[in-house]
Amino acid sequence: EMPASYPLEALKAQAVCARTYAYRNMSHSGIAAFGAHVDDSAGYQVYNNISENAQTTKAVKETAGQLLYYGDELCGSYYYSTSCGFGTDAGVWKSDGAEDTSYLQARRIGEESGEYSGENLKEEEAFTEFITNCYDSDYESGEAWYRWEYEVEEIDREELLENIKKRYDANPRLVLTKNKDGEFESREIKNLGEIKELYIAGRGGGGVADELVVEGTKNTYKIISEHNIRYVLNNGDGKVIRQDGSQAPASSLLPSGYLAIFAGKEKDIVVGYKLVGGGYGHGVGMSQNGAKEMAKKGFTSDDILTFFYDSCKVKDVY
């Protein structure tokens, strides 16, 4: 989950997160029917079996028996690759669970907060201003994924509609259709027509996109959750241009939900769009590249963990 070349304190933080993640799943198995606690897919944390490394082994041994707790409960030690300068909370997953995840907060991942906060970045104007600029005080401002762009010069409406249908099939409550009364409801996706508007209608903490509206001449759809938005806006062909000028394929998902949309129109019809975004991953919990930069600045693994998981403590359990 983290390159062995990263500083030892970052590797130790990752070791505690991974161990805590495993322990939580050992006590609350989601795949008990298969006689297992986790698998190696993206449904949990992707695991790739590679050779042992002395530095990562050292991180494991120096944190032996250490787990991250929120009160008396094991912390949901989620992690992701790179932040845009802000993280978000567990609301991105739209789960119905009653678990207290208040330790996962939308916060600035850097040395100063300035004029922005996790709350005011829910406003479209504030987020657009934030994401179209760079800030040296952000821990990851030097990372290639800190800022990126993605452009679709000509929208394939049928492909876009197909993406919407697939997300509806996956979870009907997160893809809604506007009815005659102007209300959004869950119902079968049919047609779209030409696109009149394409915009983010709601954002979560830290500015992550939470609701996307695609207004067509035949139907208007609302796509909910950062994961669904990252899927729907990816046309499958475009390249992501990172801030260092390098290109990366978008695969099935855009890098993150921290994005602003700039729609291109001809005769009041949206024909294409450009996205300006930042970060890589869901944005909940510990940013791994943020941990790397904090370790370089002298933060310990405990410092890193208590920064990303508010009010949580590392405990020795064996």
PDB file of C-alpha atoms in Angstrom:
ATOM      1  CA  GLU A   1       0.000   0.000   0.000  1.00  0.00           C
ATOM      2  CA  MET A   2       2.972   2.349   0.421  1.00  0.00           C
ATOM      3  CA  PRO A   3       6.359   2.371  -1.362  1.00  0.00           C
ATOM      4  CA  ALA A   4       9.201   1.060   0.811  1.00  0.00           C
ATOM      5  CA  SER A   5      11.203   4.163  -0.153  1.00  0.00           C
ATOM      6  CA  TYR A   6       8.922   6.383   1.946  1.00  0.00           C
ATOM      7  CA  PRO A   7      10.254   7.638   5.319  1.00  0.00           C
ATOM      8  CA  LEU A   8      10.098   5.147   8.182  1.00  0.00           C
ATOM      9  CA  GLU A   9       7.570   7.165  10.223  1.00  0.00           C
ATOM     10  CA  ALA A  10       5.167   7.197   7.269  1.00  0.00           C
ATOM     11  CA  LEU A  11       5.622   3.428   6.852  1.00  0.00           C
ATOM     12  CA  LYS A  12       4.928   2.932  10.561  1.00  0.00           C
ATOM     13  CA  ALA A  13       1.718   4.966  10.281  1.00  0.00           C
ATOM     14  CA  GLN A  14       0.675   2.822   7.320  1.00  0.00           C
ATOM     15  CA  ALA A  15       1.485  -0.360   9.257  1.00  0.00           C
ATOM     16  CA  VAL A  16      -0.777   0.693  12.134  1.00  0.00           C
ATOM     17  CA  CYS A  17      -3.562   1.606   9.676  1.00  0.00           C
ATOM     18  CA  ALA A  18      -3.302  -1.715   7.829  1.00  0.00           C
ATOM     19  CA  ARG A  19      -3.193  -3.723  11.060  1.00  0.00           C
ATOM     20  CA  THR A  20      -6.215  -1.851  12.439  1.00  0.00           C
ATOM     21  CA  TYR A  21      -8.071  -2.367   9.171  1.00  0.00           C
ATOM     22  CA  ALA A  22      -7.401  -6.112   9.338  1.00  0.00           C
ATOM     23  CA  TYR A  23      -8.443  -6.370  13.001  1.00  0.00           C
ATOM     24  CA  ARG A  24     -11.740  -4.556  12.354  1.00  0.00           C
ATOM     25  CA  ASN A  25     -12.581  -6.954   9.561  1.00  0.00           C
ATOM     26  CA  MET A  26     -11.593  -9.969  11.670  1.00  0.00           C
ATOM     27  CA  SER A  27     -14.267  -8.959  14.181  1.00  0.00           C
ATOM     28  CA  HIS A  28     -16.861  -7.851  11.603  1.00  0.00           C
ATOM     29  CA  SER A  29     -16.487 -10.088   8.569  1.00  0.00           C
ATOM     30  CA  GLY A  30     -18.438  -9.041   5.501  1.00  0.00           C
ATOM     31  CA  ILE A  31     -17.748 -12.268   3.608  1.00  0.00           C
ATOM     32  CA  ALA A  32     -18.193 -14.921   6.287  1.00  0.00           C
ATOM     33  CA  ALA A  33     -20.085 -17.089   3.789  1.00  0.00           C
ATOM     34  CA  PHE A  34     -16.756 -17.617   2.010  1.00  0.00           C
ATOM     35  CA  GLY A  35     -14.922 -18.494   5.208  1.00  0.00           C
ATOM     36  CA  ALA A  36     -12.880 -15.296   4.999  1.00  0.00           C
ATOM     37  CA  HIS A  37     -12.560 -11.872   6.569  1.00  0.00           C
ATOM     38  CA  VAL A  38     -11.221  -9.891   3.589  1.00  0.00           C
ATOM     39  CA  ASP A  39     -10.310 -10.507  -0.024  1.00  0.00           C
ATOM     40  CA  ASP A  40      -7.596  -8.922  -2.176  1.00  0.00           C
ATOM     41  CA  SER A  41      -9.907  -6.800  -4.349  1.00  0.00           C
ATOM     42  CA  ALA A  42     -10.887  -3.122  -4.318  1.00  0.00           C
ATOM     43  CA  GLY A  43     -13.874  -4.220  -2.214  1.00  0.00           C
ATOM     44  CA  TYR A  44     -11.471  -4.123   0.718  1.00  0.00           C
ATOM     45  CA  GLN A  45      -7.872  -2.957   0.241  1.00  0.00           C
ATOM     46  CA  VAL A  46      -6.181  -4.271  -2.888  1.00  0.00           C
ATOM     47  CA  TYR A  47      -3.352  -6.624  -1.956  1.00  0.00           C
ATOM     48  CA  ASN A  48      -0.446  -7.416  -4.259  1.00  0.00           C
ATOM     49  CA  ASN A  49       1.908 -10.172  -3.116  1.00  0.00           C
ATOM     50  CA  ILE A  50       5.459  -8.865  -3.585  1.00  0.00           C
ATOM     51  CA  SER A  51       8.831  -9.599  -2.015  1.00  0.00           C
ATOM     52  CA  GLU A  52       9.556  -8.588   1.574  1.00  0.00           C
ATOM     53  CA  ASN A  53      11.503  -5.366   2.123  1.00  0.00           C
ATOM     54  CA  ALA A  54      13.733  -4.630   5.113  1.00  0.00           C
ATOM     55  CA  GLN A  55      12.345  -1.119   5.630  1.00  0.00           C
ATOM     56  CA  THR A  56       8.685  -2.158   5.631  1.00  0.00           C
ATOM     57  CA  THR A  57       9.466  -5.131   7.869  1.00  0.00           C
ATOM     58  CA  LYS A  58      11.123  -2.703  10.285  1.00  0.00           C
ATOM     59  CA  ALA A  59       7.977  -0.547  10.273  1.00  0.00           C
ATOM     60  CA  VAL A  60       5.843  -3.602  11.060  1.00  0.00           C
ATOM     61  CA  LYS A  61       8.121  -4.755  13.890  1.00  0.00           C
ATOM     62  CA  GLU A  62       8.501  -1.287  15.457  1.00  0.00           C
ATOM     63  CA  THR A  63       4.704  -0.962  15.644  1.00  0.00           C
ATOM     64  CA  ALA A  64       4.055  -4.576  16.685  1.00  0.00           C
ATOM     65  CA  GLY A  65       0.801  -4.851  18.626  1.00  0.00           C
ATOM     66  CA  GLN A  66      -0.236  -1.247  17.935  1.00  0.00           C
ATOM     67  CA  LEU A  67      -3.817  -0.504  16.871  1.00  0.00           C
ATOM     68  CA  LEU A  68      -5.686   2.763  16.372  1.00  0.00           C
ATOM     69  CA  TYR A  69      -8.699   3.300  18.601  1.00  0.00           C
ATOM     70  CA  TYR A  70     -11.517   5.834  18.805  1.00  0.00           C
ATOM     71  CA  GLY A  71     -12.557   5.508  22.424  1.00  0.00           C
ATOM     72  CA  ASP A  72     -13.028   1.789  23.028  1.00  0.00           C
ATOM     73  CA  GLU A  73     -13.664   0.956  19.375  1.00  0.00           C
ATOM     74  CA  LEU A  74     -11.195   0.222  16.594  1.00  0.00           C
ATOM     75  CA  CYS A  75     -10.886   3.181  14.258  1.00  0.00           C
ATOM     76  CA  GLY A  76     -11.992   2.959  10.623  1.00  0.00           C
ATOM     77  CA  SER A  77      -8.431   3.497   9.410  1.00  0.00           C
ATOM     78  CA  TYR A  78      -9.212   4.325   5.784  1.00  0.00           C
ATOM     79  CA  TYR A  79      -6.487   5.699   3.564  1.00  0.00           C
ATOM     80  CA  TYR A  80      -5.910   6.909   0.016  1.00  0.00           C
ATOM     81  CA  SER A  81      -3.075   8.082  -2.205  1.00  0.00           C
ATOM     82  CA  THR A  82      -2.989  11.886  -2.476  1.00  0.00           C
ATOM     83  CA  SER A  83      -5.034  14.862  -1.298  1.00  0.00           C
ATOM     84  CA  CYS A  84      -5.816  18.095  -3.112  1.00  0.00           C
ATOM     85  CA  GLY A  85      -5.035  19.971   0.099  1.00  0.00           C
ATOM     86  CA  PHE A  86      -8.277  18.894   1.794  1.00  0.00           C
ATOM     87  CA  GLY A  87      -9.729  15.640   3.005  1.00  0.00           C
ATOM     88  CA  THR A  88     -13.373  14.764   3.572  1.00  0.00           C
ATOM     89  CA  ASP A  89     -15.559  12.665   5.886  1.00  0.00           C
ATOM     90  CA  ALA A  90     -17.212   9.257   5.622  1.00  0.00           C
ATOM     91  CA  GLY A  91     -20.359  10.800   4.134  1.00  0.00           C
ATOM     92  CA  VAL A  92     -18.933  10.184   0.658  1.00  0.00           C
ATOM     93  CA  TRP A  93     -19.933   6.512   0.885  1.00  0.00           C
ATOM     94  CA  LYS A  94     -23.649   7.116   1.517  1.00  0.00           C
ATOM     95  CA  SER A  95     -23.823   4.155   3.868  1.00  0.00           C
ATOM     96  CA  ASP A  96     -26.716   3.621   6.243  1.00  0.00           C
ATOM     97  CA  GLY A  97     -24.489   2.538   9.114  1.00  0.00           C
ATOM     98  CA  ALA A  98     -24.972   4.083  12.548  1.00  0.00           C
ATOM     99  CA  GLU A  99     -21.271   3.938  13.423  1.00  0.00           C
ATOM    100  CA  ASP A 100     -19.729   7.104  14.860  1.00  0.00           C
ATOM    101  CA  THR A 101     -17.130   8.263  12.315  1.00  0.00           C
ATOM    102  CA  SER A 102     -16.745  11.818  13.612  1.00  0.00           C
ATOM    103  CA  TYR A 103     -12.979  11.225  13.805  1.00  0.00           C
ATOM    104  CA  LEU A 104     -12.928  11.310   9.974  1.00  0.00           C
ATOM    105  CA  GLN A 105     -13.144  15.027   9.305  1.00  0.00           C
ATOM    106  CA  ALA A 106     -12.994  17.353   6.330  1.00  0.00           C
ATOM    107  CA  ARG A 107      -9.853  19.335   7.023  1.00  0.00           C
ATOM    108  CA  ARG A 108      -6.933  21.128   5.432  1.00  0.00           C
ATOM    109  CA  ILE A 109      -3.952  18.862   4.853  1.00  0.00           C
ATOM    110  CA  GLY A 110      -1.209  21.411   5.254  1.00  0.00           C
ATOM    111  CA  GLU A 111       0.411  23.873   7.604  1.00  0.00           C
ATOM    112  CA  GLU A 112      -2.290  26.553   7.541  1.00  0.00           C
ATOM    113  CA  SER A 113      -5.993  26.785   6.813  1.00  0.00           C
ATOM    114  CA  GLY A 114      -6.157  30.366   5.532  1.00  0.00           C
ATOM    115  CA  GLU A 115      -9.523  31.483   4.168  1.00  0.00           C
ATOM    116  CA  TYR A 116     -10.729  27.980   3.328  1.00  0.00           C
ATOM    117  CA  SER A 117     -12.351  25.390   5.552  1.00  0.00           C
ATOM    118  CA  GLY A 118     -13.954  22.010   5.059  1.00  0.00           C
ATOM    119  CA  GLU A 119     -17.340  23.695   5.425  1.00  0.00           C
ATOM    120  CA  ASN A 120     -17.009  26.708   3.100  1.00  0.00           C
ATOM    121  CA  LEU A 121     -15.574  24.562   0.316  1.00  0.00           C
ATOM    122  CA  LYS A 122     -19.070  23.086  -0.026  1.00  0.00           C
ATOM    123  CA  GLU A 123     -19.858  26.350  -1.846  1.00  0.00           C
ATOM    124  CA  GLU A 124     -19.218  26.121  -5.574  1.00  0.00           C
ATOM    125  CA  GLU A 125     -17.522  29.491  -5.973  1.00  0.00           C
ATOM    126  CA  ALA A 126     -15.148  28.918  -3.060  1.00  0.00           C
ATOM    127  CA  PHE A 127     -14.200  25.423  -4.224  1.00  0.00           C
ATOM    128  CA  THR A 128     -13.610  26.517  -7.830  1.00  0.00           C
ATOM    129  CA  GLU A 129     -11.306  29.273  -6.620  1.00  0.00           C
ATOM    130  CA  PHE A 130      -9.471  26.802  -4.378  1.00  0.00           C
ATOM    131  CA  ILE A 131      -8.994  23.995  -6.915  1.00  0.00           C
ATOM    132  CA  THR A 132      -7.813  26.296  -9.709  1.00  0.00           C
ATOM    133  CA  ASN A 133      -4.910  27.490  -7.567  1.00  0.00           C
ATOM    134  CA  CYS A 134      -1.974  25.829  -5.795  1.00  0.00           C
ATOM    135  CA  TYR A 135      -0.801  26.438  -2.238  1.00  0.00           C
ATOM    136  CA  ASP A 136       2.775  25.841  -1.104  1.00  0.00           C
ATOM    137  CA  SER A 137       1.595  25.321   2.485  1.00  0.00           C
ATOM    138  CA  ASP A 138      -0.290  22.157   1.469  1.00  0.00           C
ATOM    139  CA  TYR A 139       1.828  19.134   2.358  1.00  0.00           C
ATOM    140  CA  GLU A 140       1.404  17.572  -1.078  1.00  0.00           C
ATOM    141  CA  SER A 141       1.706  20.657  -3.279  1.00  0.00           C
ATOM    142  CA  GLY A 142       4.753  19.119  -4.966  1.00  0.00           C
ATOM    143  CA  GLU A 143       3.025  15.830  -5.854  1.00  0.00           C
ATOM    144  CA  ALA A 144       2.063  15.226  -9.485  1.00  0.00           C
ATOM    145  CA  TRP A 145      -1.490  14.259  -8.457  1.00  0.00           C
ATOM    146  CA  TYR A 146      -1.990  17.385  -6.317  1.00  0.00           C
ATOM    147  CA  ARG A 147      -3.601  19.076  -9.347  1.00  0.00           C
ATOM    148  CA  TRP A 148      -4.798  17.574 -12.634  1.00  0.00           C
ATOM    149  CA  GLU A 149      -6.980  18.319 -15.668  1.00  0.00           C
ATOM    150  CA  TYR A 150      -9.218  16.172 -17.832  1.00  0.00           C
ATOM    151  CA  GLU A 151     -10.947  17.285 -21.024  1.00  0.00           C
ATOM    152  CA  VAL A 152     -13.709  15.843 -23.185  1.00  0.00           C
ATOM    153  CA  GLU A 153     -13.818  17.951 -26.323  1.00  0.00           C
ATOM    154  CA  GLU A 154     -16.880  16.235 -27.765  1.00  0.00           C
ATOM    155  CA  ILE A 155     -19.401  14.441 -25.555  1.00  0.00           C
ATOM    156  CA  ASP A 156     -20.680  11.077 -26.704  1.00  0.00           C
ATOM    157  CA  ARG A 157     -24.228  11.390 -25.339  1.00  0.00           C
ATOM    158  CA  GLU A 158     -25.013   7.693 -25.761  1.00  0.00           C
ATOM    159  CA  GLU A 159     -21.907   6.716 -23.847  1.00  0.00           C
ATOM    160  CA  LEU A 160     -22.702   9.230 -21.098  1.00  0.00           C
ATOM    161  CA  LEU A 161     -26.242   7.853 -20.836  1.00  0.00           C
ATOM    162  CA  GLU A 162     -24.890   4.313 -20.678  1.00  0.00           C
ATOM    163  CA  ASN A 163     -22.594   5.314 -17.799  1.00  0.00           C
ATOM    164  CA  ILE A 164     -25.600   6.766 -15.958  1.00  0.00           C
ATOM    165  CA  LYS A 165     -27.582   3.556 -16.537  1.00  0.00           C
ATOM    166  CA  LYS A 166     -24.756   1.416 -15.166  1.00  0.00           C
ATOM    167  CA  ARG A 167     -24.575   3.439 -11.964  1.00  0.00           C
ATOM    168  CA  TYR A 168     -28.376   3.265 -11.633  1.00  0.00           C
ATOM    169  CA  ASP A 169     -28.237  -0.514 -11.991  1.00  0.00           C
ATOM    170  CA  ALA A 170     -25.538  -0.656  -9.303  1.00  0.00           C
ATOM    171  CA  ASN A 171     -27.555   1.428  -6.821  1.00  0.00           C
ATOM    172  CA  PRO A 172     -30.912   2.939  -7.907  1.00  0.00           C
ATOM    173  CA  ARG A 173     -31.158   5.249  -4.911  1.00  0.00           C
ATOM    174  CA  LEU A 174     -28.061   7.169  -6.006  1.00  0.00           C
ATOM    175  CA  VAL A 175     -29.195   7.989  -9.573  1.00  0.00           C
ATOM    176  CA  LEU A 176     -32.396  10.016  -9.735  1.00  0.00           C
ATOM    177  CA  THR A 177     -34.640  11.350 -12.503  1.00  0.00           C
ATOM    178  CA  LYS A 178     -36.477  14.681 -12.358  1.00  0.00           C
ATOM    179  CA  ASN A 179     -40.252  14.254 -12.533  1.00  0.00           C
ATOM    180  CA  LYS A 180     -42.969  16.593 -13.823  1.00  0.00           C
ATOM    181  CA  ASP A 181     -43.265  18.240 -10.398  1.00  0.00           C
ATOM    182  CA  GLY A 182     -39.591  19.185 -10.441  1.00  0.00           C
ATOM    183  CA  GLU A 183     -38.700  16.594  -7.804  1.00  0.00           C
ATOM    184  CA  PHE A 184     -36.015  13.925  -8.201  1.00  0.00           C
ATOM    185  CA  GLU A 185     -37.017  10.284  -7.821  1.00  0.00           C
ATOM    186  CA  SER A 186     -35.477   6.883  -8.429  1.00  0.00           C
ATOM    187  CA  ARG A 187     -36.771   5.325 -11.636  1.00  0.00           C
ATOM    188  CA  GLU A 188     -35.477   3.537 -14.699  1.00  0.00           C
ATOM    189  CA  ILE A 189     -33.080   5.543 -16.861  1.00  0.00           C
ATOM    190  CA  LYS A 190     -34.427   6.036 -20.379  1.00  0.00           C
ATOM    191  CA  ASN A 191     -33.213   8.843 -22.646  1.00  0.00           C
ATOM    192  CA  LEU A 192     -31.309  12.096 -22.350  1.00  0.00           C
ATOM    193  CA  GLY A 193     -31.490  14.070 -25.569  1.00  0.00           C
ATOM    194  CA  GLU A 194     -29.123  16.983 -26.047  1.00  0.00           C
ATOM    195  CA  ILE A 195     -27.396  18.288 -22.939  1.00  0.00           C
ATOM    196  CA  LYS A 196     -28.506  21.726 -21.801  1.00  0.00           C
ATOM    197  CA  GLU A 197     -26.587  21.903 -18.522  1.00  0.00           C
ATOM    198  CA  LEU A 198     -23.863  19.916 -16.762  1.00  0.00           C
ATOM    199  CA  TYR A 199     -22.902  21.012 -13.253  1.00  0.00           C
ATOM    200  CA  ILE A 200     -22.095  20.038  -9.670  1.00  0.00           C
ATOM    201  CA  ALA A 201     -25.244  20.644  -7.617  1.00  0.00           C
ATOM    202  CA  GLY A 202     -23.862  19.703  -4.209  1.00  0.00           C
ATOM    203  CA  ARG A 203     -20.520  19.201  -2.482  1.00  0.00           C
ATOM    204  CA  GLY A 204     -19.472  17.371   0.647  1.00  0.00           C
ATOM    205  CA  GLY A 205     -17.009  18.486   3.296  1.00  0.00           C
ATOM    206  CA  GLY A 206     -13.717  19.710   1.877  1.00  0.00           C
ATOM    207  CA  GLY A 207     -15.357  20.357  -1.498  1.00  0.00           C
ATOM    208  CA  VAL A 208     -15.665  16.802  -2.819  1.00  0.00           C
ATOM    209  CA  ALA A 209     -18.337  16.526  -5.524  1.00  0.00           C
ATOM    210  CA  ASP A 210     -21.471  14.907  -4.110  1.00  0.00           C
ATOM    211  CA  GLU A 211     -24.233  15.623  -6.652  1.00  0.00           C
ATOM    212  CA  LEU A 212     -23.925  15.979 -10.425  1.00  0.00           C
ATOM    213  CA  VAL A 213     -26.844  17.198 -12.529  1.00  0.00           C
ATOM    214  CA  VAL A 214     -27.079  16.317 -16.225  1.00  0.00           C
ATOM    215  CA  GLU A 215     -29.935  18.313 -17.708  1.00  0.00           C
ATOM    216  CA  GLY A 216     -31.077  16.962 -21.065  1.00  0.00           C
ATOM    217  CA  THR A 217     -33.786  18.030 -23.477  1.00  0.00           C
ATOM    218  CA  LYS A 218     -35.653  14.777 -22.721  1.00  0.00           C
ATOM    219  CA  ASN A 219     -34.713  14.012 -19.094  1.00  0.00           C
ATOM    220  CA  THR A 220     -32.703  15.467 -16.255  1.00  0.00           C
ATOM    221  CA  TYR A 221     -30.651  13.201 -14.005  1.00  0.00           C
ATOM    222  CA  LYS A 222     -28.966  13.668 -10.636  1.00  0.00           C
ATOM    223  CA  ILE A 223     -25.980  11.422  -9.951  1.00  0.00           C
ATOM    224  CA  ILE A 224     -25.099  11.126  -6.251  1.00  0.00           C
ATOM    225  CA  SER A 225     -21.749  10.214  -4.608  1.00  0.00           C
ATOM    226  CA  GLU A 226     -18.192  11.012  -5.568  1.00  0.00           C
ATOM    227  CA  HIS A 227     -17.631   7.471  -6.869  1.00  0.00           C
ATOM    228  CA  ASN A 228     -20.581   7.644  -9.271  1.00  0.00           C
ATOM    229  CA  ILE A 229     -19.578  11.114 -10.470  1.00  0.00           C
ATOM    230  CA  ARG A 230     -16.013   9.946 -11.142  1.00  0.00           C
ATOM    231  CA  TYR A 231     -17.461   7.089 -13.204  1.00  0.00           C
ATOM    232  CA  VAL A 232     -20.059   9.043 -15.180  1.00  0.00           C
ATOM    233  CA  LEU A 233     -17.746  11.903 -16.226  1.00  0.00           C
ATOM    234  CA  ASN A 234     -15.029   9.542 -17.446  1.00  0.00           C
ATOM    235  CA  ASN A 235     -15.485   8.907 -21.174  1.00  0.00           C
ATOM    236  CA  GLY A 236     -12.945   6.076 -21.164  1.00  0.00           C
ATOM    237  CA  ASP A 237     -10.681   7.647 -23.809  1.00  0.00           C
ATOM    238  CA  GLY A 238      -9.295  10.838 -22.309  1.00  0.00           C
ATOM    239  CA  LYS A 239      -5.979  11.246 -20.546  1.00  0.00           C
ATOM    240  CA  VAL A 240      -5.525  12.913 -17.187  1.00  0.00           C
ATOM    241  CA  ILE A 241      -2.871  15.640 -17.324  1.00  0.00           C
ATOM    242  CA  ARG A 242      -1.109  15.944 -13.974  1.00  0.00           C
ATOM    243  CA  GLN A 243       0.391  19.183 -12.707  1.00  0.00           C
ATOM    244  CA  ASP A 244       3.900  18.137 -13.765  1.00  0.00           C
ATOM    245  CA  GLY A 245       2.688  17.741 -17.363  1.00  0.00           C
ATOM    246  CA  SER A 246       2.704  13.942 -17.306  1.00  0.00           C
ATOM    247  CA  GLN A 247      -0.253  11.973 -18.666  1.00  0.00           C
ATOM    248  CA  ALA A 248      -2.090   9.083 -17.032  1.00  0.00           C
ATOM    249  CA  PRO A 249      -5.006   6.927 -18.217  1.00  0.00           C
ATOM    250  CA  ALA A 250      -8.294   7.464 -16.392  1.00  0.00           C
ATOM    251  CA  SER A 251      -9.241   3.739 -16.501  1.00  0.00           C
ATOM    252  CA  SER A 252     -12.846   3.433 -15.273  1.00  0.00           C
ATOM    253  CA  LEU A 253     -12.746   6.274 -12.735  1.00  0.00           C
ATOM    254  CA  LEU A 254     -11.469   9.830 -12.669  1.00  0.00           C
ATOM    255  CA  PRO A 255      -8.668  10.334 -10.098  1.00  0.00           C
ATOM    256  CA  SER A 256     -10.888  11.935  -7.457  1.00  0.00           C
ATOM    257  CA  GLY A 257     -14.158  13.715  -6.791  1.00  0.00           C
ATOM    258  CA  TYR A 258     -12.380  16.987  -6.031  1.00  0.00           C
ATOM    259  CA  LEU A 259     -13.164  18.582  -9.374  1.00  0.00           C
ATOM    260  CA  ALA A 260     -14.731  21.651 -10.947  1.00  0.00           C
ATOM    261  CA  ILE A 261     -16.609  21.452 -14.267  1.00  0.00           C
ATOM    262  CA  PHE A 262     -16.209  23.980 -17.061  1.00  0.00           C
ATOM    263  CA  ALA A 263     -18.803  23.134 -19.709  1.00  0.00           C
ATOM    264  CA  GLY A 264     -18.284  24.150 -23.340  1.00  0.00           C
ATOM    265  CA  LYS A 265     -21.439  25.170 -25.207  1.00  0.00           C
ATOM    266  CA  GLU A 266     -22.540  25.776 -28.771  1.00  0.00           C
ATOM    267  CA  LYS A 267     -25.968  27.381 -29.287  1.00  0.00           C
ATOM    268  CA  ASP A 268     -26.836  26.756 -25.620  1.00  0.00           C
ATOM    269  CA  ILE A 269     -26.058  23.024 -25.892  1.00  0.00           C
ATOM    270  CA  VAL A 270     -23.198  21.440 -23.934  1.00  0.00           C
ATOM    271  CA  VAL A 271     -20.842  19.826 -26.427  1.00  0.00           C
ATOM    272  CA  GLY A 272     -17.824  19.197 -24.207  1.00  0.00           C
ATOM    273  CA  TYR A 273     -16.321  19.880 -20.809  1.00  0.00           C
ATOM    274  CA  LYS A 274     -13.072  20.424 -18.988  1.00  0.00           C
ATOM    275  CA  LEU A 275     -12.421  19.283 -15.437  1.00  0.00           C
ATOM    276  CA  VAL A 276      -9.904  20.892 -13.103  1.00  0.00           C
ATOM    277  CA  GLY A 277      -9.289  18.615 -10.161  1.00  0.00           C
ATOM    278  CA  GLY A 278      -6.896  17.562  -7.464  1.00  0.00           C
ATOM    279  CA  GLY A 279      -5.845  14.526  -5.495  1.00  0.00           C
ATOM    280  CA  TYR A 280      -6.084  10.800  -6.098  1.00  0.00           C
ATOM    281  CA  GLY A 281      -8.556   8.614  -4.220  1.00  0.00           C
ATOM    282  CA  HIS A 282     -11.652   9.006  -2.067  1.00  0.00           C
ATOM    283  CA  GLY A 283     -10.164  11.550   0.343  1.00  0.00           C
ATOM    284  CA  VAL A 284     -11.240   9.842   3.601  1.00  0.00           C
ATOM    285  CA  GLY A 285      -8.742   9.153   6.378  1.00  0.00           C
ATOM    286  CA  MET A 286      -4.993   9.249   5.851  1.00  0.00           C
ATOM    287  CA  SER A 287      -3.449  10.639   2.695  1.00  0.00           C
ATOM    288  CA  GLN A 288      -0.429   8.427   2.096  1.00  0.00           C
ATOM    289  CA  ASN A 289       1.568  11.087   0.278  1.00  0.00           C
ATOM    290  CA  GLY A 290       0.520  13.535   2.972  1.00  0.00           C
ATOM    291  CA  ALA A 291       1.973  11.124   5.533  1.00  0.00           C
ATOM    292  CA  LYS A 292       5.188  10.938   3.508  1.00  0.00           C
ATOM    293  CA  GLU A 293       5.599  14.707   3.462  1.00  0.00           C
ATOM    294  CA  MET A 294       4.765  15.010   7.168  1.00  0.00           C
ATOM    295  CA  ALA A 295       7.404  12.384   7.983  1.00  0.00           C
ATOM    296  CA  LYS A 296       9.946  14.352   5.948  1.00  0.00           C
ATOM    297  CA  LYS A 297       9.141  17.371   8.128  1.00  0.00           C
ATOM    298  CA  GLY A 298       9.873  15.425  11.308  1.00  0.00           C
ATOM    299  CA  PHE A 299       6.401  14.237  12.347  1.00  0.00           C
ATOM    300  CA  THR A 300       6.299  10.845  14.099  1.00  0.00           C
ATOM    301  CA  SER A 301       3.920   8.055  13.114  1.00  0.00           C
ATOM    302  CA  ASP A 302       1.751   8.908  16.139  1.00  0.00           C
ATOM    303  CA  ASP A 303       1.675  12.568  15.047  1.00  0.00           C
ATOM    304  CA  ILE A 304       0.582  11.544  11.564  1.00  0.00           C
ATOM    305  CA  LEU A 305      -2.153   9.213  12.785  1.00  0.00           C
ATOM    306  CA  THR A 306      -3.638  11.652  15.281  1.00  0.00           C
ATOM    307  CA  PHE A 307      -3.610  14.347  12.573  1.00  0.00           C
ATOM    308  CA  PHE A 308      -5.631  12.320  10.087  1.00  0.00           C
ATOM    309  CA  TYR A 309      -7.842  10.513  12.633  1.00  0.00           C
ATOM    310  CA  ASP A 310      -9.097  13.192  14.997  1.00  0.00           C
ATOM    311  CA  SER A 311      -9.382  12.194  18.685  1.00  0.00           C
ATOM    312  CA  CYS A 312      -8.019   8.691  17.984  1.00  0.00           C
ATOM    313  CA  LYS A 313      -5.179   7.107  19.961  1.00  0.00           C
ATOM    314  CA  VAL A 314      -2.634   4.397  19.286  1.00  0.00           C
ATOM    315  CA  LYS A 315      -2.825   1.588  21.844  1.00  0.00           C
ATOM    316  CA  ASP A 316      -0.564  -1.419  22.444  1.00  0.00           C
ATOM    317  CA  VAL A 317      -2.789  -4.499  22.529  1.00  0.00           C
ATOM    318  CA  TYR A 318      -0.177  -7.278  22.486  1.00  0.00           C
TER     319      TYR A 318
END
